[in-house]
mmCIF file of C-alpha atoms in Angstrom:
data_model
loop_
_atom_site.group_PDB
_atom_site.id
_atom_site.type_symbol
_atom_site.label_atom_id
_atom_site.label_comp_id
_atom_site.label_asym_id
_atom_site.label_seq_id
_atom_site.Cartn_x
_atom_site.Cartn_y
_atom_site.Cartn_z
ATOM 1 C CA UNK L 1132 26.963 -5.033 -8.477
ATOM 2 C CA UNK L 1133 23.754 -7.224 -8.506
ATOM 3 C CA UNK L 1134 23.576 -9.121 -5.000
ATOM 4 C CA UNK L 1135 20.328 -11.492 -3.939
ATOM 5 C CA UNK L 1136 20.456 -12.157 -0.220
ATOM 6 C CA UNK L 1137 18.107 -14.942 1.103
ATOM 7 C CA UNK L 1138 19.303 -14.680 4.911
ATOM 8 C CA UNK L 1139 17.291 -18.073 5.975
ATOM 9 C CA UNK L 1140 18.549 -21.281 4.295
ATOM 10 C CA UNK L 1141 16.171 -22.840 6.232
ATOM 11 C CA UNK L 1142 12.388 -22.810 7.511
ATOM 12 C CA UNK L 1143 10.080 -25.109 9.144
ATOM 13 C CA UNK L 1144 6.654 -24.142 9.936
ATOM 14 C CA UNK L 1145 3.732 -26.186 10.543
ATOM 15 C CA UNK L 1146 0.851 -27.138 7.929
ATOM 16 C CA UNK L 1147 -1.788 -23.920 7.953
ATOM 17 C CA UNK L 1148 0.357 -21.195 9.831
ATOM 18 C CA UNK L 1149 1.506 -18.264 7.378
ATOM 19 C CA UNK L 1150 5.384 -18.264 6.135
ATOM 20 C CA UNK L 1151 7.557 -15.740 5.020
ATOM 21 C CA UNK L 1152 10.367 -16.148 3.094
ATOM 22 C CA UNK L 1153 12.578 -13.136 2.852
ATOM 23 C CA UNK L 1154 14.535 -11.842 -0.290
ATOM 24 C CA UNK L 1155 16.694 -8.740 0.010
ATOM 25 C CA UNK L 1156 18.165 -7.698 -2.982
ATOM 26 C CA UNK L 1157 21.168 -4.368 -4.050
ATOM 27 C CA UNK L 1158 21.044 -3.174 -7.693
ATOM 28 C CA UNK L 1159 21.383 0.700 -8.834
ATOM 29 C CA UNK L 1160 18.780 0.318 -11.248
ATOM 30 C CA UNK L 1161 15.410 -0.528 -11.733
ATOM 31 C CA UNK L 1162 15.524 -4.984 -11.182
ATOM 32 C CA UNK L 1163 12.852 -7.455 -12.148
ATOM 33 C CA UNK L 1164 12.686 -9.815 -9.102
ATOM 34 C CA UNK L 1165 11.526 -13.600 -9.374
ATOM 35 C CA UNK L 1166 10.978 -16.543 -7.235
ATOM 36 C CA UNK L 1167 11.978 -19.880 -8.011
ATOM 37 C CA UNK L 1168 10.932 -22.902 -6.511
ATOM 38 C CA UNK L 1169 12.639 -26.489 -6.789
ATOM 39 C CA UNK L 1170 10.563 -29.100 -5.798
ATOM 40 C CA UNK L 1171 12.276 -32.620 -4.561
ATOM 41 C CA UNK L 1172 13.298 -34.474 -7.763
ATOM 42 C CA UNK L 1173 12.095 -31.877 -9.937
ATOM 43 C CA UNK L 1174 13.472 -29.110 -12.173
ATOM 44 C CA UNK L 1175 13.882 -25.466 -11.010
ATOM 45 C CA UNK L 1176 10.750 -23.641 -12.081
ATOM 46 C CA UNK L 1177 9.159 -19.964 -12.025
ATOM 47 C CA UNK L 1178 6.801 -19.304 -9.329
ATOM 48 C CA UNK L 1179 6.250 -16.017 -9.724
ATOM 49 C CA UNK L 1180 7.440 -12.491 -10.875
ATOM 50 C CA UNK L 1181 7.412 -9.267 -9.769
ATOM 51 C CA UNK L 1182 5.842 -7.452 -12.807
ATOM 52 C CA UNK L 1183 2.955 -10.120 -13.017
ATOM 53 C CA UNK L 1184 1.502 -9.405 -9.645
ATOM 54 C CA UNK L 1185 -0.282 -12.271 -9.306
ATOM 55 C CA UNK L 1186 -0.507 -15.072 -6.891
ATOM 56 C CA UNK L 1187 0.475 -18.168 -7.636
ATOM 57 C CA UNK L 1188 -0.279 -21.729 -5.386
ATOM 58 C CA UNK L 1189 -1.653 -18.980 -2.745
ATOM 59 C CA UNK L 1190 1.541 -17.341 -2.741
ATOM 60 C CA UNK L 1191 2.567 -13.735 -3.355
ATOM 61 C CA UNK L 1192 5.357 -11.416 -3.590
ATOM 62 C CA UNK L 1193 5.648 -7.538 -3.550
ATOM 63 C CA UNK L 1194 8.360 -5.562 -4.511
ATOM 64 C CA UNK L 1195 9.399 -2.873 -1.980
ATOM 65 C CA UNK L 1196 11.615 -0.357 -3.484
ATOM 66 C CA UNK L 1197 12.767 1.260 -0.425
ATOM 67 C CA UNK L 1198 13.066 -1.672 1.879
ATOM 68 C CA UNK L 1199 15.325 -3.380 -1.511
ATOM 69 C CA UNK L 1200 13.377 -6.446 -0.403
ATOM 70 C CA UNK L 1201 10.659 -9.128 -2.225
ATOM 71 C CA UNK L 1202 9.983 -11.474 0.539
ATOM 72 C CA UNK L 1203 7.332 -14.263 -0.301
ATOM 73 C CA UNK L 1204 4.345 -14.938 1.337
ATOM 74 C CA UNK L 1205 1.552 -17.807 2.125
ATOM 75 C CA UNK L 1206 -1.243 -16.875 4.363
ATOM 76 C CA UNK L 1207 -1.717 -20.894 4.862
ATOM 77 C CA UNK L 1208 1.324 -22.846 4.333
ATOM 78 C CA UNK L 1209 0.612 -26.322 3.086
ATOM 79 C CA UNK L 1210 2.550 -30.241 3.004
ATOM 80 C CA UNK L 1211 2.795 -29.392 -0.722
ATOM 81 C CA UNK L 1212 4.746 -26.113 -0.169
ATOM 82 C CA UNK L 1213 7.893 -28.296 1.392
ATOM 83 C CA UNK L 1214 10.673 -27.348 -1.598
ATOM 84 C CA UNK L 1215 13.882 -25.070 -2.248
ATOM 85 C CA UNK L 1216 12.961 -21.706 -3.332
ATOM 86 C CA UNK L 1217 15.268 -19.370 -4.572
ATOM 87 C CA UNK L 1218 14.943 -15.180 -5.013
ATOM 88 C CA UNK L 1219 16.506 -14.090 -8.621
ATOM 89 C CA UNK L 1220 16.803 -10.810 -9.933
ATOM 90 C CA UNK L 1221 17.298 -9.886 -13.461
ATOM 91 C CA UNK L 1222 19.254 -6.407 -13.754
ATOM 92 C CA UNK L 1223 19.989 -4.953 -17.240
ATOM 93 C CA UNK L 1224 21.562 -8.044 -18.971
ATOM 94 C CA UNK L 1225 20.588 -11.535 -19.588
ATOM 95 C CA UNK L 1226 22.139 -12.453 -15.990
ATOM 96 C CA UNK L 1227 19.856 -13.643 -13.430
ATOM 97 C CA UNK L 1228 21.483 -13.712 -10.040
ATOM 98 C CA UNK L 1229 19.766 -15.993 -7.754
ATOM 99 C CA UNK L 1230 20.161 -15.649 -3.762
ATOM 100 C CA UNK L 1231 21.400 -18.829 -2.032
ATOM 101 C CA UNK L 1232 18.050 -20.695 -1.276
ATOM 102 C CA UNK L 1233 15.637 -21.257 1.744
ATOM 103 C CA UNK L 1234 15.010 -24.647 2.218
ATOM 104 C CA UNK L 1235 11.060 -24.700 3.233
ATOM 105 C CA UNK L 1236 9.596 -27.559 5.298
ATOM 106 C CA UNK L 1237 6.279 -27.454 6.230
ATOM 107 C CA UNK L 1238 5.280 -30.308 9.303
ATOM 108 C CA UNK L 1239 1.865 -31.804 9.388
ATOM 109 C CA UNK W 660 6.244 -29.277 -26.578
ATOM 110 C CA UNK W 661 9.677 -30.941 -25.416
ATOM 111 C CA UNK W 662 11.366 -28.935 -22.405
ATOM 112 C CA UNK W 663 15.466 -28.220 -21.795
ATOM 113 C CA UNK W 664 17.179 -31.115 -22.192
ATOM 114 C CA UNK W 665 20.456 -31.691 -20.911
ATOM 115 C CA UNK W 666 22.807 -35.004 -21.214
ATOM 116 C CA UNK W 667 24.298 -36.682 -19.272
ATOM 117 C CA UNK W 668 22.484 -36.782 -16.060
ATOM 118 C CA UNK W 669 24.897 -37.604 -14.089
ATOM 119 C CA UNK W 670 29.080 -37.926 -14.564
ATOM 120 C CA UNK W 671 32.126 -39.329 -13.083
ATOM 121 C CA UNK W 672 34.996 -37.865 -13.588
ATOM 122 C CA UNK W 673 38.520 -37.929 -12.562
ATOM 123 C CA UNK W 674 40.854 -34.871 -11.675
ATOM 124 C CA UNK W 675 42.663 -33.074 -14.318
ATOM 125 C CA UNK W 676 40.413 -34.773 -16.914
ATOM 126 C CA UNK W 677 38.103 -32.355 -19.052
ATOM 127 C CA UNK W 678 34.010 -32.521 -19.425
ATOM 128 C CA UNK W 679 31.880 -31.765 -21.932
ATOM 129 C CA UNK W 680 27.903 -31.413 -21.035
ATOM 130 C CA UNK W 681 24.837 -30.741 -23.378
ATOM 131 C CA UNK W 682 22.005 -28.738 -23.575
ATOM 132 C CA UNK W 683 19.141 -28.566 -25.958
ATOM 133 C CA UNK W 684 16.721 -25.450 -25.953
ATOM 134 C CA UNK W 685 12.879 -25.705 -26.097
ATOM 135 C CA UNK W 686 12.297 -25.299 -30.053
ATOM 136 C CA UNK W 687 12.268 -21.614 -30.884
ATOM 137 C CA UNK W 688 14.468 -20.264 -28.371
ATOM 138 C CA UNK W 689 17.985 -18.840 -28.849
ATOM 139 C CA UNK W 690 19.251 -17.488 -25.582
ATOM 140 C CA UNK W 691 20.656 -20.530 -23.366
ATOM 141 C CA UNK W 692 22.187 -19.526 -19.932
ATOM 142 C CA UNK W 693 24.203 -22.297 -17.731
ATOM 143 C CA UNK W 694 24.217 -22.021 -13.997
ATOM 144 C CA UNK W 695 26.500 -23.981 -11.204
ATOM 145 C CA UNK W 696 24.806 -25.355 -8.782
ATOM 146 C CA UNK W 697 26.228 -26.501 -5.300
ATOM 147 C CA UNK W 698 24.747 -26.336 -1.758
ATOM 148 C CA UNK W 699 27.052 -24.011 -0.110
ATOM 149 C CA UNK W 700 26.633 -21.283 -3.062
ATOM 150 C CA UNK W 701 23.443 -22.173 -4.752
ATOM 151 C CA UNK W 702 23.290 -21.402 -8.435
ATOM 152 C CA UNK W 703 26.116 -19.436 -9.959
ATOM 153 C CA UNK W 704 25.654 -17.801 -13.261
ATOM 154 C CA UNK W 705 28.269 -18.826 -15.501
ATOM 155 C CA UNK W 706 27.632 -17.898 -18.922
ATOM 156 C CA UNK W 707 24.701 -17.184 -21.503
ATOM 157 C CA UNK W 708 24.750 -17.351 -25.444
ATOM 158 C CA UNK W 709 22.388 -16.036 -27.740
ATOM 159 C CA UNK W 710 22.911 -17.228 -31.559
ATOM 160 C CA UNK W 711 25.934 -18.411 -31.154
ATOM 161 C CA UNK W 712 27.312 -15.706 -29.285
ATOM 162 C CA UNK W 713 28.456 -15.608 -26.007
ATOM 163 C CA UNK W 714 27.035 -11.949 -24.480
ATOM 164 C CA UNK W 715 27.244 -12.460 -20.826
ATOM 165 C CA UNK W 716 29.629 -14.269 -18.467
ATOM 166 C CA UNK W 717 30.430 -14.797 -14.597
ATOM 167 C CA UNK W 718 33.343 -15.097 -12.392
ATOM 168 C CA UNK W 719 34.465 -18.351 -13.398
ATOM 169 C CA UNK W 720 38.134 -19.538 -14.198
ATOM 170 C CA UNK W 721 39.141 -19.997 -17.682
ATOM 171 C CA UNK W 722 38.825 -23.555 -17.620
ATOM 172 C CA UNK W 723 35.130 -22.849 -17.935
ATOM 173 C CA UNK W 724 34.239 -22.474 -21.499
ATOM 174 C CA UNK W 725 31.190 -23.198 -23.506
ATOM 175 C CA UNK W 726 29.530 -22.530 -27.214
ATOM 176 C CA UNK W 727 26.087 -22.500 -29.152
ATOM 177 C CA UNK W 728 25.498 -23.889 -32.193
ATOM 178 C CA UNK W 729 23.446 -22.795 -35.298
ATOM 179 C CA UNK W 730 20.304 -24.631 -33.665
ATOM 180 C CA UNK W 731 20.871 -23.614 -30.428
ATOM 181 C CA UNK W 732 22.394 -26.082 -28.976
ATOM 182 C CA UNK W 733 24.826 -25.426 -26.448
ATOM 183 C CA UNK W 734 27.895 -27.191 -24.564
ATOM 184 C CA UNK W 735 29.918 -26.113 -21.887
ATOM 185 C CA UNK W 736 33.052 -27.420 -21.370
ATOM 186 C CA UNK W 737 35.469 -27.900 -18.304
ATOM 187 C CA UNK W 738 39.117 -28.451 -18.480
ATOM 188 C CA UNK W 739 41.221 -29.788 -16.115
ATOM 189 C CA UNK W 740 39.072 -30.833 -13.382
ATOM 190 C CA UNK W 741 38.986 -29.800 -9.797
ATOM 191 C CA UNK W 742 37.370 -31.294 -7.126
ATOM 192 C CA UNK W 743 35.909 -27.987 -6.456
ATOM 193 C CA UNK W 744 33.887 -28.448 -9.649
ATOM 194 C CA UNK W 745 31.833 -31.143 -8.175
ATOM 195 C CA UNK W 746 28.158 -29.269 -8.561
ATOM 196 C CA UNK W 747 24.818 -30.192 -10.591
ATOM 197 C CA UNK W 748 25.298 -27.756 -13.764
ATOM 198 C CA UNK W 749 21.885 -26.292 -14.966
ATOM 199 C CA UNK W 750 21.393 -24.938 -18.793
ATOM 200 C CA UNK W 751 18.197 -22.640 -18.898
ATOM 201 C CA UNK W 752 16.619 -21.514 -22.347
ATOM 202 C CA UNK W 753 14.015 -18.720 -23.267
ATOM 203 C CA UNK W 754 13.417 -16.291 -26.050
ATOM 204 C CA UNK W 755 15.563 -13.524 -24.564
ATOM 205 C CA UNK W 756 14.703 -11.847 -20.660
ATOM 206 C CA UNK W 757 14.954 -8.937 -21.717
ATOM 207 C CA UNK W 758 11.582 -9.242 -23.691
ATOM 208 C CA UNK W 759 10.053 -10.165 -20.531
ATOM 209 C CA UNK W 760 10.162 -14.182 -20.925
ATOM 210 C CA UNK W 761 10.648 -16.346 -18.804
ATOM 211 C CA UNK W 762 13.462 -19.488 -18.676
ATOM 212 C CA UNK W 763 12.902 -22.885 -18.062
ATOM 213 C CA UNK W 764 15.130 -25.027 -16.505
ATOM 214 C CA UNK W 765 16.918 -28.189 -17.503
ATOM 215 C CA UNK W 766 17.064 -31.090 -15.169
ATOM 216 C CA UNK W 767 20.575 -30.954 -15.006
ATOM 217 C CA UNK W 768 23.649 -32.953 -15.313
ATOM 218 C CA UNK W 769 24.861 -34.111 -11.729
ATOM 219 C CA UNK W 770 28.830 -33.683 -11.856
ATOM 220 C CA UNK W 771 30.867 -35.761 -9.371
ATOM 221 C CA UNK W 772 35.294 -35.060 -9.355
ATOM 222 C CA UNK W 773 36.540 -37.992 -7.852
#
């Protein structure tokens, strides 16, 4: 069975300290891992994926085999970070299964 | 380039009456995927089509059914509504991702089960 598991729905953290949203993940085979990001009023959209290993909007995202996990991370949160971000993982069909969400707020 | 559209936004509906929403693809691709979305259990797969065939599906009653057409076009369908069903249903398209593409999203249509 494919199972995402976000385990904080929400996070506040203030504007310039580092955040960490966590993304555990179970699959028997080899996943591709994503993160999603819903901004307020705005359609759900790619941030970033595992294979790409890049860093997008300061934010990036490693894939840890042995830990199961892809937690994502900002050295410098900013205002513009505040959104819904969701952890998806695509195992051998065309079904992404998407964790439950963090909600991130970051406070001036 | 036009993204996923999906219509209606937004829907009233009554128990035990049935719904049918839209969703049209960006040009090109042929793999559309619909997900539930509701606070409690975030987004819920609940089926994908490629040309006209359905190849994947979740755990959702019966009463959740949908189809592509020949220009990828897709509806789903909901018969005899609960309130349960009360969600914002998402469509996604992309070229396939297995092939390593990725899928945008559709604004959604915002269902409400009175």
């Amino acid at each position: 069975a494919q199972r995402v598991t976000q385990p904080e729905k929400l996070l506040s953290v203030f504007k310039g300290a580092p955040v960490e949203l966590k993304c555990n993940y179970s699959y028997s085979g080899s996943p591709e891992l994503f993160w999603y990001v819903q901004y307020s009023r705005q359609r759900l959209q790619l941030l970033l994926r595992h294979i790409s290993r890049e860093s997008i909007k300061g934010f990036t995202a490693d894939l840890n085999k042995g830990e199961t996990s892809f937690h994502l991370k900002k050295p410098f949160a900013q205002e513009e970070d505040s959104a819904m971000y969701y952890c998806a993982l695509l195992g051998g069909s065309e079904k992404l299964v998407f964790g439950k969400g963090t909600k991130l707020t970051v406070n001036p | 380039k036009a993204g996923v559209t999906q219509t209606p936004r937004y829907l009233i509906k009554t128990r035990g009456q049935q719904v049918t929403l839209s969703c049209s693809p960006i040009s090109g691709h042929r793999s559309v995927s619909w997900y539930q979305q509701t606070p409690g259990q975030g987004l819920q797969f609940l089926f994908e089509y490629f040309s006209e065939t359905q190849r994947n599906k979740g755990n959702f009653p019966g009463r959740f059914s949908g189809r592509q057409f020949s220009n990828s076009r897709s509806e789903m369908n909901v018969s005899t509504l609960e309130l349960g069903d009360s969600a914002l249903y998402l469509c996604a398209s992309s070229f396939g991702l297995q092939q390593g593409t990725e899928a945008f999203f559709g604004q959604g249509t915002r269902l409400t089960v009175v």
